[in-house]
Amino acid sequence: MSFERTQEKLKILADAAKYDVSCSSSGSKRNNTNKGLGDATGMGICHSYTEDGRCVSLLKVLLTNHCIFDCAYCVTRKSNDVKRAAFKVQEVVDLTINFYRRNYIEGLFLSSGIFKSPDYTMERLVAVAKKLRQEENFNGYIHLKSIPGASDELMREAGLYADRLSVNIEIPTEAGLKKLAPDKKREDFIKPMVKVKNEIIQYKAEKKIIKSTPKFAPAGQSTQMIIGASGENDFQIMQTSNHFYNNYNLKRVYYSGYVPISYDNRLPQIGSAVPMLRENRLYQTDWLMRFYGFDVSEILNEQHQNLDLDVDPKLSWALRNLHEFPVDVNTADQRMLARIPGLGMKSVYKIINARRFRKLNWEHLKKIGVALNRAQYFMVCDSNQFEKRDLSAEKIKGLILQNSTSKYQKILSNQLSLFG
Amino acid sequence: MQAKNLIYDGTFDGFLSAVFYVFEHKLKTVTIQNEFTVQHRLFLENETIHTDELKANRVWKGIKSRLSSNGSYQLYYAFLSEDSGVEDLLLEYIQYVFSQRKKVDKDYTHPSILKIAQIAKSVGREKHRMEAFVRFRLTKDAIYFASIEPDFNVLPLIEKHFKRRYADQKWVIYDIKRGYGLFYDLNKVELINMDFPENFNFTKTDNAFFAEQEFEFQKLWQDYFKSTNIESRKNMKLHIRHVPKRYWKYLSEKQPN
Ligand code: SF4
């Protein structure tokens, strides 16, 4: 491979791919059984972090940034005046293998602009994955983007070589999509998603009967939504997210604060802030749904359509539901413990383990690592010192905010002043 | 009874042999010290412990039967921290474990258990960091070579990971601080000591030692790393928390070009 040309292409095609936030490389089960290169079992590793603090675990590039479509929110859109480039299949293979051998990455995340047609593009993505698996004996992680509108056969083949497949819905509502990406239709995203979901189900069924069924996308599928490009509220976003989790067995939904890249007047203008705090609150809500036993409607509903920016969604829920508190940490079940603000799942498990030996008091809880400055208003333990004043939600919130510094404090005060 | 200072050879088996000695002689006032870091204590009689694999195994088996598998991991991890005084803390932990009838390694309200868990956690964190931050460079004799300088002695902990992952390439991971490394020869991993040429600079990729294509891939990786950054989201504080500066010197993406 010619070094200078590859270097040039890599610059262009990595730059174009970086707005896709998904970088997870976990959850696969590809063992290194053939004495080949790499394995992708269990947790993925972040080999480095970008200067904005995001995990770098995969070589994330576009195969090409030529595109026949013109989605307003995308740097690769047809009408945008940028340098274009396209990798050869072998170039991507060589880069992946050589980066992997040096322990730079966990694998490849390959996406692409749509050149010629969806199938033509998907075919090339599949060719890269196939070469890596069959010629290079590569067992590392491969994430392929499903190209909206690609055929079922290609999606099936993609799933045989890839660990994860994803289609980005990008815009949370159909109306928003129509406005910003007139070439695209919801069905085109849904179709490959349904295909992959069905194949995974079929794989699991066949796996029970025949042991050697080839693996199909063992790390499942994921999608991404852009936040703050098309005016949706948090309630709409999380409803869409919930819908996709439930109906397409998605492993992850990613939320990506829109980074302004164009002067198109349908979009926030260049220079406006990336809604990072809002993105963070949406992730927190996502976690509450997936790991803390919350139903999305408890957090967001008709009455409460946007997440608070100044406090996290769990605290916000607790403040609206003070009648559920205080919780006695020595007797409460796991579900209720998980709902105490300031208690993460790890602390919950530690409490459940430690209380087998003795009743826990504040000292014990502090040692275990519970963030008492929040939790103290919502729990009682083996001590007669607890919050006895009957505080209002406003008052508690005030006390907590007074004693905490958020890493988003600066952003917060900036973003709040927008409304103030 | 005589108060004693037990001196062992720095190995895990040596430490366990010392623990055996404590139980055998029912010592009450005792400290355990590594022979490389021995500090003489007044009023303590020094006793050199002979490392005995059989005794060590007996102690280890006993400990394991009284702990969850996580507990025995924690104990080993904490040992590898090489923290000064960690042996005494471990002894206290082991004595507490044996004095109770229940399995107590999850009783975080006991000071030695909490402390060991915390030390083990730091060691575990560095193990993961090393699995992430090792950067191989291809040498002229086709070996992928990496040098590290971890705070704790984590080489024994990362061996399995790298062996599984890089099964089809020869590699060396060398701990410069402790002067030993792991060498995988396509079949097995061995502990090695190496003599480096006088002018060998660990942080530099010198073309006298490294393959020609090595420079190209490092350059491509550096470029890649740069282009993943989204300027409008820059947050160096968060970045440094994830990648503490003391690790930068061996990270290819952090080298000045
Ligand atoms: S089809 Fe994809 S790559 Fe092309 S403009 Fe739309 S979002 Fe961008």
Coordinates of C-alpha atoms in Angstrom, one line a residue, chain A residues 1 3 6-7 10-11 14-15 18-19 21 31-32 35-41 43 45-54 56 58-61 94-95 98-106 136-137 256-257 259-260 274 276 279 346 350 353-354 356-358 360 364 367-368 407, chain B residues 96 102-111 114 118 121 128 130-138 144 161-169 184 186-187 213-221 223-225 227-236 238-239 241-243 251-254:
Chain A
M1 CA 0.0 0.0 0.0
F3 CA 1.8 5.2 2.4
T6 CA -3.4 5.8 2.5
Q7 CA -2.4 8.6 4.9
L10 CA -7.3 7.9 6.4
K11 CA -7.4 11.6 7.3
A14 CA -11.7 9.0 9.8
D15 CA -12.7 12.6 10.1
K18 CA -16.1 10.5 14.0
Y19 CA -19.5 11.9 14.6
V21 CA -20.6 8.0 18.8
N31 CA -12.9 -16.8 20.9
N32 CA -9.5 -17.2 19.5
K35 CA -4.6 -19.7 16.9
G36 CA -5.4 -16.8 14.7
L37 CA -5.2 -13.1 15.6
G38 CA -7.2 -11.6 18.4
D39 CA -10.3 -12.4 20.3
A40 CA -13.4 -10.5 21.2
T41 CA -14.7 -12.0 24.4
M43 CA -15.6 -6.6 27.8
I45 CA -11.1 -2.3 26.0
C46 CA -10.6 1.5 25.5
H47 CA -7.1 1.7 24.2
S48 CA -7.0 5.4 24.3
Y49 CA -9.2 8.4 24.8
T50 CA -9.8 11.3 22.5
E51 CA -9.0 14.8 23.9
D52 CA -12.7 15.2 24.4
G53 CA -12.6 12.2 26.7
R54 CA -14.3 9.6 24.5
V56 CA -11.1 4.9 21.4
L58 CA -12.1 0.7 17.3
L59 CA -10.7 1.9 14.0
K60 CA -13.7 3.9 13.0
V61 CA -13.7 4.9 9.3
D94 CA -4.3 -3.9 6.2
L95 CA -5.0 -1.0 8.4
N98 CA -1.7 -3.7 11.6
F99 CA -3.4 -1.5 14.2
Y100 CA -4.7 -4.6 15.9
R101 CA -1.3 -6.3 16.1
R102 CA 0.2 -3.2 17.9
N103 CA -2.6 -3.3 20.4
Y104 CA -4.0 0.1 19.3
I105 CA -7.6 -1.2 18.8
E106 CA -10.1 -3.9 19.5
E136 CA -6.6 -13.0 7.9
N137 CA -8.0 -15.3 10.5
S256 CA -25.3 12.1 20.1
G257 CA -25.5 15.8 20.8
V259 CA -22.4 19.2 16.5
P260 CA -23.3 22.0 14.2
V274 CA -23.3 21.0 21.6
M276 CA -23.6 17.8 26.1
E279 CA -27.0 14.1 26.1
K346 CA -22.4 -1.4 42.9
K350 CA -22.3 -4.0 48.6
N353 CA -23.7 -8.3 51.0
A354 CA -22.6 -6.3 54.0
R356 CA -25.8 -10.0 56.2
F357 CA -23.1 -9.5 58.8
R358 CA -24.4 -6.6 60.8
L360 CA -25.4 -0.9 58.8
H364 CA -20.5 1.6 57.4
K367 CA -16.9 3.2 54.0
I368 CA -18.7 1.3 51.4
K407 CA -18.4 18.4 36.2
Chain B
Y96 CA -9.3 -12.4 60.5
K102 CA -18.4 -17.6 58.1
K103 CA -16.8 -16.5 54.8
V104 CA -16.1 -12.9 55.5
D105 CA -14.4 -11.5 52.5
K106 CA -17.5 -9.4 51.6
D107 CA -17.7 -7.8 55.0
Y108 CA -16.5 -4.4 53.9
T109 CA -17.1 -3.0 57.4
H110 CA -13.9 -4.7 58.6
P111 CA -10.9 -2.4 58.1
L114 CA -12.0 -2.9 53.0
Q118 CA -9.3 -1.0 47.8
K121 CA -9.0 -2.4 43.0
H128 CA -6.8 -3.1 32.8
M130 CA -1.9 -2.0 30.8
E131 CA -4.1 -4.3 28.7
A132 CA -5.2 -1.1 27.0
F133 CA -2.0 0.9 27.0
V134 CA 0.6 -1.6 25.9
R135 CA 1.9 -0.5 22.5
F136 CA 3.7 -3.0 20.5
R137 CA 6.4 -2.0 18.0
L138 CA 7.7 -4.3 15.4
Y144 CA 6.4 -7.1 18.6
H161 CA -4.9 -11.8 28.1
F162 CA -2.0 -11.2 25.7
K163 CA -1.4 -14.8 25.1
R164 CA -4.9 -15.4 24.0
R165 CA -5.1 -12.3 21.9
Y166 CA -1.8 -12.4 20.1
A167 CA -1.5 -16.1 19.5
D168 CA 0.0 -15.8 16.0
Q169 CA 2.7 -13.2 16.6
Y184 CA 5.8 -15.3 23.8
L186 CA 4.2 -18.7 19.4
N187 CA 3.9 -21.6 21.9
Q213 CA 7.0 -0.2 8.3
E214 CA 6.8 0.5 12.0
F215 CA 7.3 4.2 11.4
E216 CA 4.4 4.3 8.9
F217 CA 1.9 2.6 11.1
Q218 CA 2.8 4.8 14.0
K219 CA 2.3 7.8 11.9
L220 CA -1.0 6.5 10.6
W221 CA -2.1 5.8 14.1
D223 CA -3.0 10.9 12.5
Y224 CA -6.0 8.7 13.2
F225 CA -5.9 9.6 16.9
S227 CA -8.7 13.1 13.6
T228 CA -11.0 11.4 16.2
N229 CA -11.0 14.5 18.3
I230 CA -14.0 16.8 18.0
E231 CA -12.6 20.2 18.8
S232 CA -15.9 21.7 20.0
R233 CA -16.2 19.0 22.7
K234 CA -12.6 19.1 23.9
N235 CA -12.2 18.3 27.6
M236 CA -8.6 17.8 28.7
L238 CA -11.5 14.2 31.4
H239 CA -8.9 13.1 29.0
R241 CA -8.3 11.3 34.1
H242 CA -8.7 8.5 31.6
V243 CA -5.1 8.6 30.4
L251 CA 1.8 5.7 24.0
S252 CA 2.5 6.0 20.3
E253 CA -0.3 8.4 19.8
K254 CA 1.2 10.7 22.4

